[in-house]
mmCIF file of C-alpha atoms in Angstrom:
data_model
loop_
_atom_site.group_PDB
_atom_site.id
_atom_site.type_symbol
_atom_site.label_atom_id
_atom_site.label_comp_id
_atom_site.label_asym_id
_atom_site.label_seq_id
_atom_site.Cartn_x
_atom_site.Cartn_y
_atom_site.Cartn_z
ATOM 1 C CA UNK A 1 87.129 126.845 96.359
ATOM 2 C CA UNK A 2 87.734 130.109 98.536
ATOM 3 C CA UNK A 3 91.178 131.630 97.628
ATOM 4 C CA UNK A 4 91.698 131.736 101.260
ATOM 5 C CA UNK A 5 95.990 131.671 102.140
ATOM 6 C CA UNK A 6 96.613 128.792 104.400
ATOM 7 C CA UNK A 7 99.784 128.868 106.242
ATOM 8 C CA UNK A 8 102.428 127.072 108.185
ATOM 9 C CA UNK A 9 99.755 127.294 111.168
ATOM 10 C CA UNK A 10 97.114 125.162 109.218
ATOM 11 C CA UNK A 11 99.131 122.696 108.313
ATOM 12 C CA UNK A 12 100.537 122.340 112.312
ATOM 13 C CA UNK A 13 97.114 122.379 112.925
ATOM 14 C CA UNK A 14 95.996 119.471 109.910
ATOM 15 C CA UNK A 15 98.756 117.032 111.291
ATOM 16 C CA UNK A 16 97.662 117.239 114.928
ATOM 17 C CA UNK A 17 94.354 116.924 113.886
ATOM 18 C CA UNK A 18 95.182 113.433 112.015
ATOM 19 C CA UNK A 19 97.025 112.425 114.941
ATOM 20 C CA UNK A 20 94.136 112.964 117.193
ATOM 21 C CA UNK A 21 91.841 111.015 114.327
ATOM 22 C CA UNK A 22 94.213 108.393 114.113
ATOM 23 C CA UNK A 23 94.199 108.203 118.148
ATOM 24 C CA UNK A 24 90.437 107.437 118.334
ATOM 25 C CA UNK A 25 90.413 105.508 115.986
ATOM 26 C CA UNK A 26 93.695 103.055 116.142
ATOM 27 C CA UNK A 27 91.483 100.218 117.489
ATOM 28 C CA UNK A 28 88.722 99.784 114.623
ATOM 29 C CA UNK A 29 91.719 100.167 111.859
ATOM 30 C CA UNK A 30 93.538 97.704 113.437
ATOM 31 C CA UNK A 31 90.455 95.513 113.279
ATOM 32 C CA UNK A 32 89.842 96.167 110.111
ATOM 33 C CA UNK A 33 93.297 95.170 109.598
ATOM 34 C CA UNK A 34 93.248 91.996 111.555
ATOM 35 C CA UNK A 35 90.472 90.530 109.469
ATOM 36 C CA UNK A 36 92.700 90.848 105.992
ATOM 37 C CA UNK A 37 96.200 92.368 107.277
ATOM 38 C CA UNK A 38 98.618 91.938 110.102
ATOM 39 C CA UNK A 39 96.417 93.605 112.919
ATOM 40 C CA UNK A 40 98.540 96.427 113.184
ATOM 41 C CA UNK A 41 97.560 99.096 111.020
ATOM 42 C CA UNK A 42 96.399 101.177 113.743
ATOM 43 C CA UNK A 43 99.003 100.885 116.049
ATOM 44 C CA UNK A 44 101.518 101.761 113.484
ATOM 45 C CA UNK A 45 99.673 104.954 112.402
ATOM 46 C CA UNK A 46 99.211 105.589 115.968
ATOM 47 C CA UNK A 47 103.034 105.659 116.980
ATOM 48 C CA UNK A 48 103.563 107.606 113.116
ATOM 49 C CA UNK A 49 101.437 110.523 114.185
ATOM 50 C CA UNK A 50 102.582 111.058 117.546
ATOM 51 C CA UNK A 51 105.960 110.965 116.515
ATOM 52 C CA UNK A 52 105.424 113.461 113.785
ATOM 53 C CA UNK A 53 103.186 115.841 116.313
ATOM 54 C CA UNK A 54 106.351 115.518 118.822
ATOM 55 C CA UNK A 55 108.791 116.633 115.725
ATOM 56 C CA UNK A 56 106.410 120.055 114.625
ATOM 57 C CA UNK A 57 105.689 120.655 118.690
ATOM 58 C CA UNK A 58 109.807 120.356 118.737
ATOM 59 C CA UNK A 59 110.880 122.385 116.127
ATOM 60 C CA UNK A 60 107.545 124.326 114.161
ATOM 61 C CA UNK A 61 108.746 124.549 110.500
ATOM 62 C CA UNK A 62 107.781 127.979 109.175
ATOM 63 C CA UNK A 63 106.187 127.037 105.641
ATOM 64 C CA UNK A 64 103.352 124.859 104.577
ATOM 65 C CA UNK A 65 105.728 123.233 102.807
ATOM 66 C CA UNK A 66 108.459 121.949 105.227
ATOM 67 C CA UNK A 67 105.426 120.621 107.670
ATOM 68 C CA UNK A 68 104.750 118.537 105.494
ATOM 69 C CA UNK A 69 107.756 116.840 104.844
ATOM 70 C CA UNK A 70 109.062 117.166 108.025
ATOM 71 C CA UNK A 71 106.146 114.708 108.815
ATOM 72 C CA UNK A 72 106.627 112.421 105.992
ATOM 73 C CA UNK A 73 110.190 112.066 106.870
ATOM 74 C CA UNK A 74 109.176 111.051 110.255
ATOM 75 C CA UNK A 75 106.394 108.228 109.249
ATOM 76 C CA UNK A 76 108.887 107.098 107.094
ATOM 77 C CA UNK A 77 111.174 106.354 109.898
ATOM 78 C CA UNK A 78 109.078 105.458 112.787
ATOM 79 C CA UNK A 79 106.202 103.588 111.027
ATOM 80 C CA UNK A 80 107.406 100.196 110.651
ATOM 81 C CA UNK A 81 105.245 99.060 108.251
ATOM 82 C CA UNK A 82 103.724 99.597 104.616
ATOM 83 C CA UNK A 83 101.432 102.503 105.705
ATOM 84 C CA UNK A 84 104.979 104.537 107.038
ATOM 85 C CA UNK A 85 106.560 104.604 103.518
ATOM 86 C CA UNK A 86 103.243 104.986 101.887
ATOM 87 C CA UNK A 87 101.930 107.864 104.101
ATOM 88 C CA UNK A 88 105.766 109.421 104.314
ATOM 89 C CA UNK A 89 105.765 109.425 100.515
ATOM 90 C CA UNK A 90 102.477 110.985 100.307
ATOM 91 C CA UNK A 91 103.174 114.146 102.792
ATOM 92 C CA UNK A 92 106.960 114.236 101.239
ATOM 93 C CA UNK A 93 106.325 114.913 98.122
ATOM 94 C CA UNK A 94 103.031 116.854 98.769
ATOM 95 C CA UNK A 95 104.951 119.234 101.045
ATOM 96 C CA UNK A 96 107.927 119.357 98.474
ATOM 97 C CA UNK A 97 105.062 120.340 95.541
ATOM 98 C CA UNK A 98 103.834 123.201 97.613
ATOM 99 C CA UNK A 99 108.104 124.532 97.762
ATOM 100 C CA UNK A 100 108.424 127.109 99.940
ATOM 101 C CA UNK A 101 105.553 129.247 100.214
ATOM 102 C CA UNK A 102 104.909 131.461 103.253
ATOM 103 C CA UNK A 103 101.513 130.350 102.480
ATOM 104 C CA UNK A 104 99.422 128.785 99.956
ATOM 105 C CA UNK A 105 95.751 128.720 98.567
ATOM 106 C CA UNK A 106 93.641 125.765 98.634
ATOM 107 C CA UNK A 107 94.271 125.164 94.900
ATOM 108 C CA UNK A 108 97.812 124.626 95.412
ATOM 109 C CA UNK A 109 96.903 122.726 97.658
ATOM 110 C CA UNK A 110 95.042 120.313 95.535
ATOM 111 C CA UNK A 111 97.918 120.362 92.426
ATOM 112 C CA UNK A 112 100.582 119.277 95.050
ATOM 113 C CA UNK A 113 98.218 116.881 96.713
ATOM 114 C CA UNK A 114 98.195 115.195 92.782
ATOM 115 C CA UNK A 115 101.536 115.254 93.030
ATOM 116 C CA UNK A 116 101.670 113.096 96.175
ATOM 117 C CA UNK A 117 99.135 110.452 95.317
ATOM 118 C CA UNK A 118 100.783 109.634 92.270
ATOM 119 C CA UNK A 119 104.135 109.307 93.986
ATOM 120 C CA UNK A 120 101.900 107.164 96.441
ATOM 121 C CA UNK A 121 100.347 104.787 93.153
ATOM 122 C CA UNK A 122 104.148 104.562 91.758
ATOM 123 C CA UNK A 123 105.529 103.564 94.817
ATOM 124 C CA UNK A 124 102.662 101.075 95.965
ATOM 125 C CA UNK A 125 102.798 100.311 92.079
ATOM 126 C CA UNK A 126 98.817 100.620 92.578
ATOM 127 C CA UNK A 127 96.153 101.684 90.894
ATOM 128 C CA UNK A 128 91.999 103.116 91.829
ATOM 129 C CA UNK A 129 89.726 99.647 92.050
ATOM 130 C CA UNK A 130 92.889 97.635 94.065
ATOM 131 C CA UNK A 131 91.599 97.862 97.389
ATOM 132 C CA UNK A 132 94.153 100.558 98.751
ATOM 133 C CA UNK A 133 94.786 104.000 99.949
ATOM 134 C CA UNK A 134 94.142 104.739 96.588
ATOM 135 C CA UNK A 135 90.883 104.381 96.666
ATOM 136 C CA UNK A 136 90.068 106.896 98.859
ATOM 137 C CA UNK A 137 92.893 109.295 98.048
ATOM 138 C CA UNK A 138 92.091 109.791 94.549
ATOM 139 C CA UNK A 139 88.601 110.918 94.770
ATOM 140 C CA UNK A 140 89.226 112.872 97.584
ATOM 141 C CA UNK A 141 92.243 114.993 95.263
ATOM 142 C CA UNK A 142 89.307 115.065 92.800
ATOM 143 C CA UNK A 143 86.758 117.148 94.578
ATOM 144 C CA UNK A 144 89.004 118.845 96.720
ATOM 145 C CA UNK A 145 88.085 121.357 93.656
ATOM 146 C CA UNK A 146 84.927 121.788 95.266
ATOM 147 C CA UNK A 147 85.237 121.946 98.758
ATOM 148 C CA UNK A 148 87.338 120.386 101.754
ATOM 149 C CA UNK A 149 84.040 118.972 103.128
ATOM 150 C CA UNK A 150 83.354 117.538 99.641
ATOM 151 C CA UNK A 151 86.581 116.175 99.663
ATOM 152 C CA UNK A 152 86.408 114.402 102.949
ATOM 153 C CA UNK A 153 82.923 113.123 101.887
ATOM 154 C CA UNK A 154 84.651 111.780 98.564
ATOM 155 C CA UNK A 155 87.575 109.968 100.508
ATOM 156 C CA UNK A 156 84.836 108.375 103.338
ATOM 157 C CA UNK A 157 82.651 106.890 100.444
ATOM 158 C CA UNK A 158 85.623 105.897 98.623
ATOM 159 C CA UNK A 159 86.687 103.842 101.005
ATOM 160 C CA UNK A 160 83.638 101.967 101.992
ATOM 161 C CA UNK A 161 83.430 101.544 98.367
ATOM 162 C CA UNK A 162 86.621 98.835 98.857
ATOM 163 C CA UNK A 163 84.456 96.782 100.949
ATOM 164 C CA UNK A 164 83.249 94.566 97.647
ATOM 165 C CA UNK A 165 86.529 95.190 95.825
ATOM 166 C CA UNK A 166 89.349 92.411 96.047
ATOM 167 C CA UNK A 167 92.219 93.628 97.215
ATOM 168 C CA UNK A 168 95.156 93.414 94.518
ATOM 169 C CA UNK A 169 98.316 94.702 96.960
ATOM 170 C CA UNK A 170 99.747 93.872 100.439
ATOM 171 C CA UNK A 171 98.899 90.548 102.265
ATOM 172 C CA UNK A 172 95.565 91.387 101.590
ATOM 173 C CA UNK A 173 96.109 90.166 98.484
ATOM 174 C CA UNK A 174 97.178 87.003 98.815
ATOM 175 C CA UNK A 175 93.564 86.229 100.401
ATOM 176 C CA UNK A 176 92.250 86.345 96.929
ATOM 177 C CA UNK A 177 88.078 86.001 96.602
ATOM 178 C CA UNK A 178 88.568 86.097 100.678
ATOM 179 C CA UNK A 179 89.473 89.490 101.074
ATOM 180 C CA UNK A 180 86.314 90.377 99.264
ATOM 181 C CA UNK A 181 83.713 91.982 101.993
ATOM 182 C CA UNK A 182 85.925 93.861 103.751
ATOM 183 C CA UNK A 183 86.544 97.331 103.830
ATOM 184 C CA UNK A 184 90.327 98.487 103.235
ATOM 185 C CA UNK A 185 92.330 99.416 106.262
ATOM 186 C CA UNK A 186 94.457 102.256 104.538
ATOM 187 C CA UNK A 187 91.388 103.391 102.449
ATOM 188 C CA UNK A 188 89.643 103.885 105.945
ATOM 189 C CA UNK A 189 93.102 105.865 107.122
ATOM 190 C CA UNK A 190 93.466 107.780 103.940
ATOM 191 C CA UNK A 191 89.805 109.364 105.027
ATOM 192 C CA UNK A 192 90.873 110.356 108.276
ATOM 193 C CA UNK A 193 93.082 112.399 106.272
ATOM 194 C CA UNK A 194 90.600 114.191 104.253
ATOM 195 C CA UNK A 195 88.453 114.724 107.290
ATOM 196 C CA UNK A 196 91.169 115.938 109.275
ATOM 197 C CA UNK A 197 91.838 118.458 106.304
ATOM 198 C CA UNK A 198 87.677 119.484 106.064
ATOM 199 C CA UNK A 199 87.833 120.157 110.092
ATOM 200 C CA UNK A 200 90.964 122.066 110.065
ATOM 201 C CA UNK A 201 89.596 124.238 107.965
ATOM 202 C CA UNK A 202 86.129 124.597 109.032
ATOM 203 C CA UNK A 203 87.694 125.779 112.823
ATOM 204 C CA UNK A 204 89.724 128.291 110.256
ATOM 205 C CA UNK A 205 86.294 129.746 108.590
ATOM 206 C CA UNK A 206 84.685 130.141 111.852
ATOM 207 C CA UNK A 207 87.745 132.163 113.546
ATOM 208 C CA UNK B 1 130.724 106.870 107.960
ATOM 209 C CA UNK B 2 131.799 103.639 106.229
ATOM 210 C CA UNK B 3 133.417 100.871 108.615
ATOM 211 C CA UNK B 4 134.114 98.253 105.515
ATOM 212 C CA UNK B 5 136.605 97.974 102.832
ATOM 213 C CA UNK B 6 136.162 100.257 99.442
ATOM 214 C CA UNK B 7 137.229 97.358 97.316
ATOM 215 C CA UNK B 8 133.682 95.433 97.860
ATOM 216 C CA UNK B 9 130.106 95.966 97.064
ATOM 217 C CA UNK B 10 128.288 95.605 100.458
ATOM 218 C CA UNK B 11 125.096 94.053 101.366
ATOM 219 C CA UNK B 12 122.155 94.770 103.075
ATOM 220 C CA UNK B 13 119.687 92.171 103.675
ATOM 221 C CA UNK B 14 116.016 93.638 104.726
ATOM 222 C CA UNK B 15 113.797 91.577 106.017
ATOM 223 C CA UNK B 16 110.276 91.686 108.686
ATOM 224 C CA UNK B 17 111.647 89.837 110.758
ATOM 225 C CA UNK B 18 115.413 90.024 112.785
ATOM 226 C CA UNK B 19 115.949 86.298 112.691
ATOM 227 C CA UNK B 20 115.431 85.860 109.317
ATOM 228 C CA UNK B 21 117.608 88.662 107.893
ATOM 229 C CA UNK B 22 120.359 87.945 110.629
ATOM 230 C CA UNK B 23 119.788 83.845 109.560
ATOM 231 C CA UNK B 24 120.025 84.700 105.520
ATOM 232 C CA UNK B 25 123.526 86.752 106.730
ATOM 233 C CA UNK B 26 124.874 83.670 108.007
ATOM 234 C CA UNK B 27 123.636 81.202 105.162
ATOM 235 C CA UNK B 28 125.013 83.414 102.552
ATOM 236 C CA UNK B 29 128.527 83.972 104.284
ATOM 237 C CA UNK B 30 128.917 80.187 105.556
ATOM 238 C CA UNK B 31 127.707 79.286 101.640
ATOM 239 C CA UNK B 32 130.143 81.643 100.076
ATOM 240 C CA UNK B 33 133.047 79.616 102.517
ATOM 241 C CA UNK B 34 136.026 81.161 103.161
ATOM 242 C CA UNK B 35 135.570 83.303 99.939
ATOM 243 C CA UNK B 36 133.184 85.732 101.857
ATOM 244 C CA UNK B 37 135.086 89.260 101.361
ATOM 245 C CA UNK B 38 132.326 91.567 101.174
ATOM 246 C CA UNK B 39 130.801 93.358 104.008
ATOM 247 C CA UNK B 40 127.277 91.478 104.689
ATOM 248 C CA UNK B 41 124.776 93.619 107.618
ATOM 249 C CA UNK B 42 121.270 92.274 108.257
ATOM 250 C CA UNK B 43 118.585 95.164 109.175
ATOM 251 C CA UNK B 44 115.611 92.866 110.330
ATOM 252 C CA UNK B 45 112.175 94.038 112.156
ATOM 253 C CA UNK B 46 111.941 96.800 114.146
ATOM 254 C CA UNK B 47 114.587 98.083 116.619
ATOM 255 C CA UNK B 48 112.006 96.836 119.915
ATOM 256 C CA UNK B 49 113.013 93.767 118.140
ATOM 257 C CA UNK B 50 109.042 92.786 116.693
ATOM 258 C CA UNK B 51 108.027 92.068 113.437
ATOM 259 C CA UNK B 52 108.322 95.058 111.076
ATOM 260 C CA UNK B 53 110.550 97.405 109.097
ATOM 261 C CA UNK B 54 112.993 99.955 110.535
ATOM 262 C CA UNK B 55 114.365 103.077 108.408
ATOM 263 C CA UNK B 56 117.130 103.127 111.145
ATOM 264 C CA UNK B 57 118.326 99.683 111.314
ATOM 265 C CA UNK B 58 118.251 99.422 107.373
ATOM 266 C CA UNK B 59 120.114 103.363 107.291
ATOM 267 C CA UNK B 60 122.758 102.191 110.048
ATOM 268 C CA UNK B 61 123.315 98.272 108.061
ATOM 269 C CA UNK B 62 124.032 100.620 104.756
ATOM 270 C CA UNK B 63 126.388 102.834 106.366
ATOM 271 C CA UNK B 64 127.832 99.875 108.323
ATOM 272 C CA UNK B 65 128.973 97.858 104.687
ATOM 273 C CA UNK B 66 129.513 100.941 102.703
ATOM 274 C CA UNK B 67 133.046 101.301 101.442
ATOM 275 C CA UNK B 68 132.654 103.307 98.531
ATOM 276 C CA UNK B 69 132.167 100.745 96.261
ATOM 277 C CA UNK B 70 128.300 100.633 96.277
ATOM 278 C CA UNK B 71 125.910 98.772 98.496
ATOM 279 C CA UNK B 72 123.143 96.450 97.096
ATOM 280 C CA UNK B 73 120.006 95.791 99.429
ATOM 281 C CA UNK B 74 118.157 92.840 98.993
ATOM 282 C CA UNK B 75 114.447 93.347 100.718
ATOM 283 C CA UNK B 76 111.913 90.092 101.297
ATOM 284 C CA UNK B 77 108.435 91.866 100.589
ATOM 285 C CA UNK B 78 106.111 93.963 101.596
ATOM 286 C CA UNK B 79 107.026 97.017 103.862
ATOM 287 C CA UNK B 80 110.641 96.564 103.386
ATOM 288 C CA UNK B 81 110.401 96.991 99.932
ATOM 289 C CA UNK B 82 108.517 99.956 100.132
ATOM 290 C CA UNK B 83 110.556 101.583 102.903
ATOM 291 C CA UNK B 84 113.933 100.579 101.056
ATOM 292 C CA UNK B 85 112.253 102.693 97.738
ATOM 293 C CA UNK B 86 110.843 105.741 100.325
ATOM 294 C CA UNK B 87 114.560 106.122 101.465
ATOM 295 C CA UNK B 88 116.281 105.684 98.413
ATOM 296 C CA UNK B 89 113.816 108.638 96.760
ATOM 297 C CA UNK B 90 114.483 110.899 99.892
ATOM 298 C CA UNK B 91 118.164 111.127 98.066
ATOM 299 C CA UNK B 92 120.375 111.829 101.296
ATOM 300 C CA UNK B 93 119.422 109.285 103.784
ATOM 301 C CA UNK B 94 121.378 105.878 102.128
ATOM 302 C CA UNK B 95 124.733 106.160 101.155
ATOM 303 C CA UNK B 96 125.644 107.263 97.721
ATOM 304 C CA UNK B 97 125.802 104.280 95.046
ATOM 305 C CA UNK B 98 123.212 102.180 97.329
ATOM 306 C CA UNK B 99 121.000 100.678 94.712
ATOM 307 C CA UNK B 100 117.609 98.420 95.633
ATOM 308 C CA UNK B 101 118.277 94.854 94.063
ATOM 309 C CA UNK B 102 115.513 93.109 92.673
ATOM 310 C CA UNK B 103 116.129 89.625 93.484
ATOM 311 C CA UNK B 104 114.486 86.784 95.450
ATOM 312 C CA UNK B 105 115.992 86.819 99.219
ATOM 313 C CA UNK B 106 117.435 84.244 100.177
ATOM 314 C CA UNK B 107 118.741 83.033 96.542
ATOM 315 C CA UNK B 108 120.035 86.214 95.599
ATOM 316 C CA UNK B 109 121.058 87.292 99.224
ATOM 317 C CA UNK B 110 124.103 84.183 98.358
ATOM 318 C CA UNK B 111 124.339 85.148 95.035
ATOM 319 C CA UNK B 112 125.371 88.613 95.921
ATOM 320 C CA UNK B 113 127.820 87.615 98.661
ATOM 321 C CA UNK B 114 129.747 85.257 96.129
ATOM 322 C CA UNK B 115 129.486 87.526 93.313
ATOM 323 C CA UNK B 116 130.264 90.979 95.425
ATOM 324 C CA UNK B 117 133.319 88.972 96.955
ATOM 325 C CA UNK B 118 135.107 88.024 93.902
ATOM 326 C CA UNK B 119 135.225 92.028 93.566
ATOM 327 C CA UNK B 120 133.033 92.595 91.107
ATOM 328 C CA UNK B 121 131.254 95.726 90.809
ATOM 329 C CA UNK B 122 127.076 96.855 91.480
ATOM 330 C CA UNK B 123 125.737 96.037 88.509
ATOM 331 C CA UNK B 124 127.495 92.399 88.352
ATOM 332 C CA UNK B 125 126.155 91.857 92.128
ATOM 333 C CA UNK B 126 122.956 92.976 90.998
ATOM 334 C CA UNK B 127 122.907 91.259 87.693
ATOM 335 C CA UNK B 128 123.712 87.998 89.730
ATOM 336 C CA UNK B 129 121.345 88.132 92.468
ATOM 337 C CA UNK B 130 118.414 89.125 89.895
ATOM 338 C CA UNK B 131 119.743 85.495 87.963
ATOM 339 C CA UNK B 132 118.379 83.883 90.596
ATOM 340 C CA UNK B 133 114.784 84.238 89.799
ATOM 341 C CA UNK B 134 115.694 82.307 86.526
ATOM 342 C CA UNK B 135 116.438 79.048 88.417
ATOM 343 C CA UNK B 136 113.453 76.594 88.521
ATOM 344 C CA UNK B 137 112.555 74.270 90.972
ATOM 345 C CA UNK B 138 110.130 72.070 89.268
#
């Protein structure tokens, strides 16, 4: 992984990426969602991203660190569903890992990223193999040691790898057998994440 | 911030949906009679008034029945128990002494509004509306 320092500018530029993700692709999560959730899984992440892009564009925090929990805070609070405390728990305590660091290197990165999922598997009280963000979270942490783009390529297969899993957590799982065959809504989120992330900083390495 | 008396335990009840959480508040006072002393706030749905969870309405119902003496939040499933946990671990956005009561809603939502009326203290309020998954129905 390059020992490039990635600062309070990358991280501006990672969460307005996401939002932009999340933007194009609100309607096929929320029909992923409708088929085993409450059909709004898009809309949600939709209104979470926007408000958190509003927030940095308002007031730009000046470490890698307060971005992202600055963001977390706000999907927390304007979600309105699972994915807000689950995705504001996972950029809180990622961004509270990394401290307060002008800047940091993509291995810190990847320790405070740890740090979030797990807070994200505590709080979901979840585990890899249950059909959730998990699923493509985990494996994306993993080979983050490699590369961003390895990462993002872990999280995408990770969640299409849900599609024959039952799901063991949210309404989802009170389908049972029936919410086999479908590909996880948050999984499919969590990847927009990681691709977000590999983009961001490809556009970095070709400045 | 607080707007309720310091001698009672208040109560939050968290629910997807206003209607519910505001319907639970009334069952739990009207079942509790003329007894019903402690401060009882429903935070239901989202603020547009949908189906959801809302940091804000549960934040503003906690600071609305906090008196000092605690405030125990009873949550139905879902994303208001996961947004009730997310606030609790950001450490400064519910009052102090505001504790997450694992309880079944509606059953411990009037076992908490008896028990946190006779005076009693967090963990008895807690203690009484976790009792509640003990009772059978069958």
């Amino acid at each position: 992984m390059s020992e490039t320092a990635l600062d309070a500018g990358f991280f501006l530029r990672w969460m307005t990426a996401v939002a932009a993700s999340v933007d194009r692709e609100a309607p096929r999560l929320t029909e992923l969602d409708s088929a085993i959730g409450d059909a709004d899984h898009g809309s949600n992440l939709q209104r979470g991203f926007a408000a958190v892009v509003k927030t940095l564009e308002a007031e730009p925090p000046g470490t890698p660190g307060a971005v992202l929990t600055m963001a977390g805070r706000q999907l927390i609070s304007t979600v309105g569903g699972a994915s807000g405390p689950l995705y504001g728990t996972l950029l809180r305590r990622t961004g509270k890992a990394l401290g307060d660091a002008d800047s940091v290197t993509a291995d810190e990165l990847r320790a405070a990223l740890r740090t979030g999922v797990d807070a994200v598997a505590q709080l979901g009280g979840s585990a890899p193999g249950d059909a959730t963000m998990l699923d493509a979270l985990d494996p994306a942490v993993e080979a983050l040691a490699t590369s961003f783009r390895a990462a993002a390529e872990a999280a995408g297969q990770g969640a299409e790898a849900t599609v024959p899993l039952q799901a063991r957590k949210g309404r989802a799982s009170y389908l049972g057998e029936r919410s086999v065959g479908h590909q996880d809504p948050g999984a499919t989120s969590s990847a927009l994440l990681f691709t977000a992330l590999a983009e961001t900083a490809e556009q970095e390495a070709a400045k | 911030m607080s707007g309720a008396d310091s001698s009672y335990v208040g109560i939050v009840l968290v629910s997807h949906s206003g209607p519910v959480a505001e319907s639970v508040a009334r069952l739990a006072v009207g079942l509790a009679g003329g007894g019903a002393k402690a401060p009882v706030a429903a935070a239901g749905g989202t603020p547009d008034g949908g189906l959801g969870t809302s940091a804000e309405l549960i934040t503003e119902a906690a600071r609305k029945v906090d008196g000092g003496a605690g405030v125990a939040v009873l949550v139905d499933l879902g994303s208001a128990v996961l947004t009730v946990k997310a606030l609790l671990a950001e450490g400064d956005e519910l009052p102090e002494g505001t504790r997450l009561v694992d309880a079944p809603f509606v059953e411990g939502a009037v076992a908490a509004v008896v028990t946190a009326s006779t005076g009693a203290g967090l963990d008895a309020v807690a203690a009484a509306a976790g009792e509640a998954y003990s009772y059978r129905k069958e």
